Amino acid sequence: MKKYIFFIATLCLIITSCTLDKTDYEAEINTEVTEYFEFEEALTISSATYKVSIETLNASFFKGYNEIHLKIIDTQTNESVKGLPITFLPILTDANGNKSSCPHLYNLEYNEEEAYYKGYVVFTSESDTTNNWQLYIDLQDEEVNTLNEVITVESQTNMNLNMTAFTGNDDEQYFIALIAPQSPGVSENDLVAGIYKYNQPTTSEGEFPDLSQYSYSKVEGYTLYLDPRMPEPSMGNHSSPNNQDLTQGEDGLYYGVVNYTMTGNWTLNFIFKNENGELIKGTEVSTDFTPGIEGEKSELYIDILF
Amino acid sequence: MNKIIVVISLLLVSWLQAQENTSTPDSLEVVVIVAAKKSKIETDLKMAVSVDEYLASSDNISFIKRGSYAWEPLLNNMSTERSVVTIDGMHLFGACTDKMDPVTSYVESNNLSEVEVKSGQEGSMHGSTVAGSIDLKRRSTPFGLVKKWKGDYQTGFEFNNNQFFNFGNVAYSSDKLVIDGSISSRKAENYNDGNNKEIKHSQYNKFNTSLGLAYKTGDLSSVRVDAIFDKAKDVGYPALPMDLSLSRALITSLAYKQFFEKGLIKVWDTKLYFNTIEHYMDDTTRPENLVHMDMPGWSTTYGFLSKINLKKDNYSSEIQLNAYDNLSIAEMRMYPQDRSERTMFAYSWPWVTTRYAGLSINNSWDITNKSQLNFGGSLGVNYNYSKYVEFNWIFHPGAPQEKTRYLPNLYANYQFHLNNFNASVGGGFGHRAPSVSEGYGYYIYNSFDRYDYIGDPNLENEISYEANVSVGFTYKNGSIQAKANYFYIQNYIIGRILSAGSPMNYQSVGVKGYTSLDYSTLFNFSLQAKYAILENLHWNGTLTYARGLDDNKNNLPFIRPLSYQTSLHFKHHKFGFLTSLNGDVEQINYSPEYGEDRTPSYTNCNISADYTFQIKNKKTVVQIGAENVFNNYYSTYADWGNIPRMGRNFFTSLKINL
Ligand SMILES: [Cu+2]
């Protein structure tokens, strides 16, 4: 009987005693990444007649790609203003007073259903003591109402929304900004990027703001070849299968597929070619498995982490 | 009431019959037995053996060895995915992606009464199979024995690896209540090979205990609760890049048994069961590893089985419904060299559920008193669900998250005996579903061929066509028995190098995906002979041969070369003496594709002696012996990474029946 009691006691111990916990996968893939779905008000600017409210994800402006929604209220009638021609221009002033811009949609599009004006801006740097970003917004009714406001561009903590700016072999300035996935999984992920270029002015700068100096456009019909790898030395230049290079979709953004085989640091190695297959930027990376050696990167790459 | 005792004692007698009983036990009243049974968990050489050592004495079981603990049993030279291994018909599944924990590692020889090995489709009773089935049967004491309390204690020491073990068993039997209890512990240090070189990471430490309580609920009915708890700690796997820090299993069941005095149905047996396994690998013991990884695994199974035995005149039948639900989870977390960096996580088993329900039937018809027909089959439904199917999509985009398969199995076997001659011929057909690793595994590192393996949820069922024959002849003091079987396996699942993807584990050289070959074939042959030279001097010999080929006529891996075993057993009064010789010839038909190389031949010589005496009227046996007497340095075809086997090992043991 003693043995029996001993056994029951042992059993109880076993059943109740704790063991290693299983990983909570959903929490695991969100440890490095916060995903934002809601557009919230980041800024309001008021003029005599209008109140402009700018909404972004998480109510902030970040370095990299920002989708913006503008809601315009007539301060007299307190009603939302529909279908006005609105222009949007971000201007960066550096320590020397030099002004430049970044990829953006100049003429905002009115979305009837949602009753907002939609645009985007790809901030190329964060605001700091010497660099400051200012938004210039023109609303055109009978006359032009110009509003401007200094904003704070914060650093992007989500590396999955990183961006890179570079000069191509054709001496043009290009910008690649990751738009999705915000929170990748160990899976196939639809990879979305915005690719832009600076339209070099042919004339010297006129009176500020001279639009010809701050003109950017979407890059049309290029291909961004993708080779994702883990840079961690112990991963030995590990890569993943079944990735798809990024090509332009109907909305002008670039779409591809990236497979992440595990969480951690990844490098998206790119080779960027124009519609004629001419190399704009990027180098082929080694496909060798080299345990203990940090993976080499293409001259064009973006690091992500999840 | 009396009938139960008769039934149970008949069963008991059948296990207590020493030695392997290969003749058709058609004299057995009650239970249909279609297979050869191994009885008494000890071998000719050693009276205290591990379950592995015990199974190794069976002629159609061989082992992949990754160290000295938890060998992976290969039945008919096929890996564990192709066989069904159960404990009293209950399914359980190891929680290790690297096969460190076959089902047989969660029991100990002292909580088993016998092991039933069925070859091929005859083993489809508990689930669909290709290779056959191994059912580990637990001890269960009958009701109402004259001697109410029984027990035995066994202890021993093995010198090569300083293995010390203690086994204890008690049984209580009254008219109403039966209690079976067992407890055991084994602890071993590293062993030395034939060159007296210590094999690092070959230690183990195992604790196992079991309890069974049976209560008679009526004249002809009883309930029984059983539990096994097994814990292995600090187990080294010298052939693998990782060891085991802890593995625990809790195996429980609740059974109800009803006998019937009249009518067609003789026994109705129903069981509910639950088992849970946790398995934590550990590489902190291997500082030479470039990457530190955590690889925990869990496997939980719920199941149900219900069986009736029918008998009318010369026809008997066994019908069983069995169902289970298993959830297998395995994780891997790699630590970067700069530990402040983010760890890298993935599932090697992305929460894979397997549900199976099957109806099976075994029939035995004594056509005449010289011939018997055994036939039967099963129909199963197998369902898989991968919770994190996105892992599987990386290599198999768009693969279904759920998959249902239908698994039919059929067999027939005709046995015939006339005077000194016996023969049987049979055939079978059956499907099996891919295992969790084959279907859903993700970067499972195989240190044998050094590839990372990827499962494919879209794999077809493996379909086996099988034929078997056996011929035997008995003359005076001798007997000889030849057995052969041939498998033609369609959609044979095996790993093939993938062009896509790159290794994840740093030791790996590439990625292999589980793929179906068109077919492969397997042939197994065994010849067994016995001869009683004198009344107390017995000779025994076994020869086995196997050949496995894929659809390109290339060799399959882990196929045993020609092997032999011979032993001489001498008994004089209270003394017993045994000497045996066993070995494999050179492995010529190896598979370089799967990391095999040519393995030289080896011969092993073992001796043992025992003495039986009484201590205060308690039967006591002491045994001493030596394995690998000549301290040969060798490794076999199935030693993972050519890890050398143990050198000379002296062993002693003592057994007291209380
Ligand atoms: Cu393991």
PDB file of C-alpha atoms in Angstrom, chain B residues 462-574:
ATOM      1  CA  GLU B 462       2.630   4.840 -49.528  1.00  0.00           C
ATOM      2  CA  ILE B 463       1.162   1.622 -50.927  1.00  0.00           C
ATOM      3  CA  SER B 464       2.664  -1.724 -50.097  1.00  0.00           C
ATOM      4  CA  TYR B 465       2.154  -5.045 -51.856  1.00  0.00           C
ATOM      5  CA  GLU B 466       3.634  -7.878 -49.932  1.00  0.00           C
ATOM      6  CA  ALA B 467       4.149 -11.604 -50.236  1.00  0.00           C
ATOM      7  CA  ASN B 468       5.515 -13.945 -47.607  1.00  0.00           C
ATOM      8  CA  VAL B 469       6.346 -17.606 -47.326  1.00  0.00           C
ATOM      9  CA  SER B 470       7.741 -19.803 -44.647  1.00  0.00           C
ATOM     10  CA  VAL B 471       8.768 -23.430 -44.564  1.00  0.00           C
ATOM     11  CA  GLY B 472       9.747 -25.419 -41.545  1.00  0.00           C
ATOM     12  CA  PHE B 473      10.853 -28.884 -40.766  1.00  0.00           C
ATOM     13  CA  THR B 474      11.206 -30.629 -37.432  1.00  0.00           C
ATOM     14  CA  TYR B 475      13.094 -33.843 -36.992  1.00  0.00           C
ATOM     15  CA  LYS B 476      13.812 -35.543 -33.719  1.00  0.00           C
ATOM     16  CA  ASN B 477      15.789 -33.040 -31.674  1.00  0.00           C
ATOM     17  CA  GLY B 478      16.110 -30.412 -34.322  1.00  0.00           C
ATOM     18  CA  SER B 479      14.066 -27.958 -36.271  1.00  0.00           C
ATOM     19  CA  ILE B 480      14.703 -25.596 -39.084  1.00  0.00           C
ATOM     20  CA  GLN B 481      12.551 -22.736 -40.278  1.00  0.00           C
ATOM     21  CA  ALA B 482      13.010 -20.495 -43.299  1.00  0.00           C
ATOM     22  CA  LYS B 483      11.013 -17.313 -43.765  1.00  0.00           C
ATOM     23  CA  ALA B 484      11.020 -14.819 -46.565  1.00  0.00           C
ATOM     24  CA  ASN B 485       9.018 -11.794 -47.482  1.00  0.00           C
ATOM     25  CA  TYR B 486       9.005  -9.387 -50.350  1.00  0.00           C
ATOM     26  CA  PHE B 487       7.608  -5.873 -50.388  1.00  0.00           C
ATOM     27  CA  TYR B 488       6.850  -3.828 -53.441  1.00  0.00           C
ATOM     28  CA  ILE B 489       6.211  -0.344 -52.119  1.00  0.00           C
ATOM     29  CA  GLN B 490       4.651   2.233 -54.375  1.00  0.00           C
ATOM     30  CA  ASN B 491       5.181   5.951 -53.684  1.00  0.00           C
ATOM     31  CA  TYR B 492       8.043   5.047 -51.386  1.00  0.00           C
ATOM     32  CA  ILE B 493       8.759   8.120 -49.264  1.00  0.00           C
ATOM     33  CA  ILE B 494      12.380   9.135 -48.970  1.00  0.00           C
ATOM     34  CA  GLY B 495      14.391  12.369 -48.937  1.00  0.00           C
ATOM     35  CA  ARG B 496      15.661  13.776 -52.199  1.00  0.00           C
ATOM     36  CA  ILE B 497      17.960  16.755 -52.619  1.00  0.00           C
ATOM     37  CA  LEU B 498      16.052  19.948 -53.314  1.00  0.00           C
ATOM     38  CA  SER B 499      17.460  22.569 -55.609  1.00  0.00           C
ATOM     39  CA  ALA B 500      15.578  25.262 -53.715  1.00  0.00           C
ATOM     40  CA  GLY B 501      16.471  26.564 -50.302  1.00  0.00           C
ATOM     41  CA  SER B 502      19.677  26.483 -48.344  1.00  0.00           C
ATOM     42  CA  PRO B 503      20.642  24.764 -45.096  1.00  0.00           C
ATOM     43  CA  MET B 504      19.562  26.207 -41.791  1.00  0.00           C
ATOM     44  CA  ASN B 505      21.637  24.044 -39.484  1.00  0.00           C
ATOM     45  CA  TYR B 506      25.260  24.917 -39.681  1.00  0.00           C
ATOM     46  CA  GLN B 507      26.470  21.320 -39.981  1.00  0.00           C
ATOM     47  CA  SER B 508      24.135  20.701 -42.859  1.00  0.00           C
ATOM     48  CA  VAL B 509      25.263  20.499 -46.478  1.00  0.00           C
ATOM     49  CA  GLY B 510      21.916  21.013 -48.173  1.00  0.00           C
ATOM     50  CA  VAL B 511      18.187  20.600 -48.101  1.00  0.00           C
ATOM     51  CA  LYS B 512      16.317  17.393 -48.847  1.00  0.00           C
ATOM     52  CA  GLY B 513      12.596  17.153 -49.324  1.00  0.00           C
ATOM     53  CA  TYR B 514      10.558  14.077 -48.595  1.00  0.00           C
ATOM     54  CA  THR B 515       9.524  12.814 -51.989  1.00  0.00           C
ATOM     55  CA  SER B 516       7.761   9.765 -53.326  1.00  0.00           C
ATOM     56  CA  LEU B 517       9.798   7.407 -55.439  1.00  0.00           C
ATOM     57  CA  ASP B 518       7.786   5.503 -58.031  1.00  0.00           C
ATOM     58  CA  TYR B 519       8.450   2.392 -56.074  1.00  0.00           C
ATOM     59  CA  SER B 520      11.024   0.495 -54.152  1.00  0.00           C
ATOM     60  CA  THR B 521      11.398  -3.147 -53.255  1.00  0.00           C
ATOM     61  CA  LEU B 522      12.532  -4.939 -50.147  1.00  0.00           C
ATOM     62  CA  PHE B 523      13.358  -8.539 -49.603  1.00  0.00           C
ATOM     63  CA  ASN B 524      13.920 -10.148 -46.217  1.00  0.00           C
ATOM     64  CA  PHE B 525      15.001 -13.665 -45.559  1.00  0.00           C
ATOM     65  CA  SER B 526      15.715 -15.531 -42.359  1.00  0.00           C
ATOM     66  CA  LEU B 527      16.765 -19.040 -41.549  1.00  0.00           C
ATOM     67  CA  GLN B 528      16.554 -20.373 -38.039  1.00  0.00           C
ATOM     68  CA  ALA B 529      17.683 -23.699 -36.784  1.00  0.00           C
ATOM     69  CA  LYS B 530      17.619 -25.372 -33.393  1.00  0.00           C
ATOM     70  CA  TYR B 531      19.122 -28.587 -32.274  1.00  0.00           C
ATOM     71  CA  ALA B 532      19.202 -30.305 -28.943  1.00  0.00           C
ATOM     72  CA  ILE B 533      22.564 -32.034 -29.004  1.00  0.00           C
ATOM     73  CA  LEU B 534      21.979 -33.459 -25.593  1.00  0.00           C
ATOM     74  CA  GLU B 535      19.056 -33.092 -23.305  1.00  0.00           C
ATOM     75  CA  ASN B 536      20.785 -30.206 -21.574  1.00  0.00           C
ATOM     76  CA  LEU B 537      22.847 -28.863 -24.449  1.00  0.00           C
ATOM     77  CA  HIS B 538      21.040 -26.799 -27.054  1.00  0.00           C
ATOM     78  CA  TRP B 539      22.262 -25.165 -30.189  1.00  0.00           C
ATOM     79  CA  ASN B 540      20.557 -22.277 -31.931  1.00  0.00           C
ATOM     80  CA  GLY B 541      21.429 -20.538 -35.169  1.00  0.00           C
ATOM     81  CA  THR B 542      19.959 -17.701 -37.191  1.00  0.00           C
ATOM     82  CA  LEU B 543      20.893 -16.282 -40.532  1.00  0.00           C
ATOM     83  CA  THR B 544      19.248 -13.195 -41.996  1.00  0.00           C
ATOM     84  CA  TYR B 545      19.607 -11.484 -45.305  1.00  0.00           C
ATOM     85  CA  ALA B 546      17.896  -8.431 -46.743  1.00  0.00           C
ATOM     86  CA  ARG B 547      18.071  -6.342 -49.843  1.00  0.00           C
ATOM     87  CA  GLY B 548      16.324  -3.040 -50.555  1.00  0.00           C
ATOM     88  CA  LEU B 549      16.355  -1.231 -53.861  1.00  0.00           C
ATOM     89  CA  ASP B 550      14.783   1.950 -55.121  1.00  0.00           C
ATOM     90  CA  ASP B 551      13.221   2.445 -58.549  1.00  0.00           C
ATOM     91  CA  ASN B 552      16.641   3.056 -60.116  1.00  0.00           C
ATOM     92  CA  LYS B 553      17.986  -0.128 -58.589  1.00  0.00           C
ATOM     93  CA  ASN B 554      20.050   1.858 -56.140  1.00  0.00           C
ATOM     94  CA  ASN B 555      20.404   0.578 -52.613  1.00  0.00           C
ATOM     95  CA  LEU B 556      18.077   1.776 -49.901  1.00  0.00           C
ATOM     96  CA  PRO B 557      19.739   2.874 -46.667  1.00  0.00           C
ATOM     97  CA  PHE B 558      19.797   0.894 -43.406  1.00  0.00           C
ATOM     98  CA  ILE B 559      19.376  -2.518 -44.963  1.00  0.00           C
ATOM     99  CA  ARG B 560      21.064  -5.162 -42.903  1.00  0.00           C
ATOM    100  CA  PRO B 561      23.773  -7.131 -44.669  1.00  0.00           C
ATOM    101  CA  LEU B 562      23.968 -10.893 -44.285  1.00  0.00           C
ATOM    102  CA  SER B 563      24.057 -11.499 -40.562  1.00  0.00           C
ATOM    103  CA  TYR B 564      24.357 -14.526 -38.375  1.00  0.00           C
ATOM    104  CA  GLN B 565      23.872 -15.517 -34.833  1.00  0.00           C
ATOM    105  CA  THR B 566      24.644 -18.799 -33.204  1.00  0.00           C
ATOM    106  CA  SER B 567      24.498 -19.848 -29.596  1.00  0.00           C
ATOM    107  CA  LEU B 568      25.101 -22.865 -27.455  1.00  0.00           C
ATOM    108  CA  HIS B 569      23.222 -23.268 -24.221  1.00  0.00           C
ATOM    109  CA  PHE B 570      24.228 -25.760 -21.587  1.00  0.00           C
ATOM    110  CA  LYS B 571      22.280 -26.493 -18.444  1.00  0.00           C
ATOM    111  CA  HIS B 572      23.490 -28.640 -15.616  1.00  0.00           C
ATOM    112  CA  HIS B 573      21.553 -28.826 -12.385  1.00  0.00           C
ATOM    113  CA  LYS B 574      21.496 -25.292 -11.105  1.00  0.00           C
TER     114      LYS B 574
END
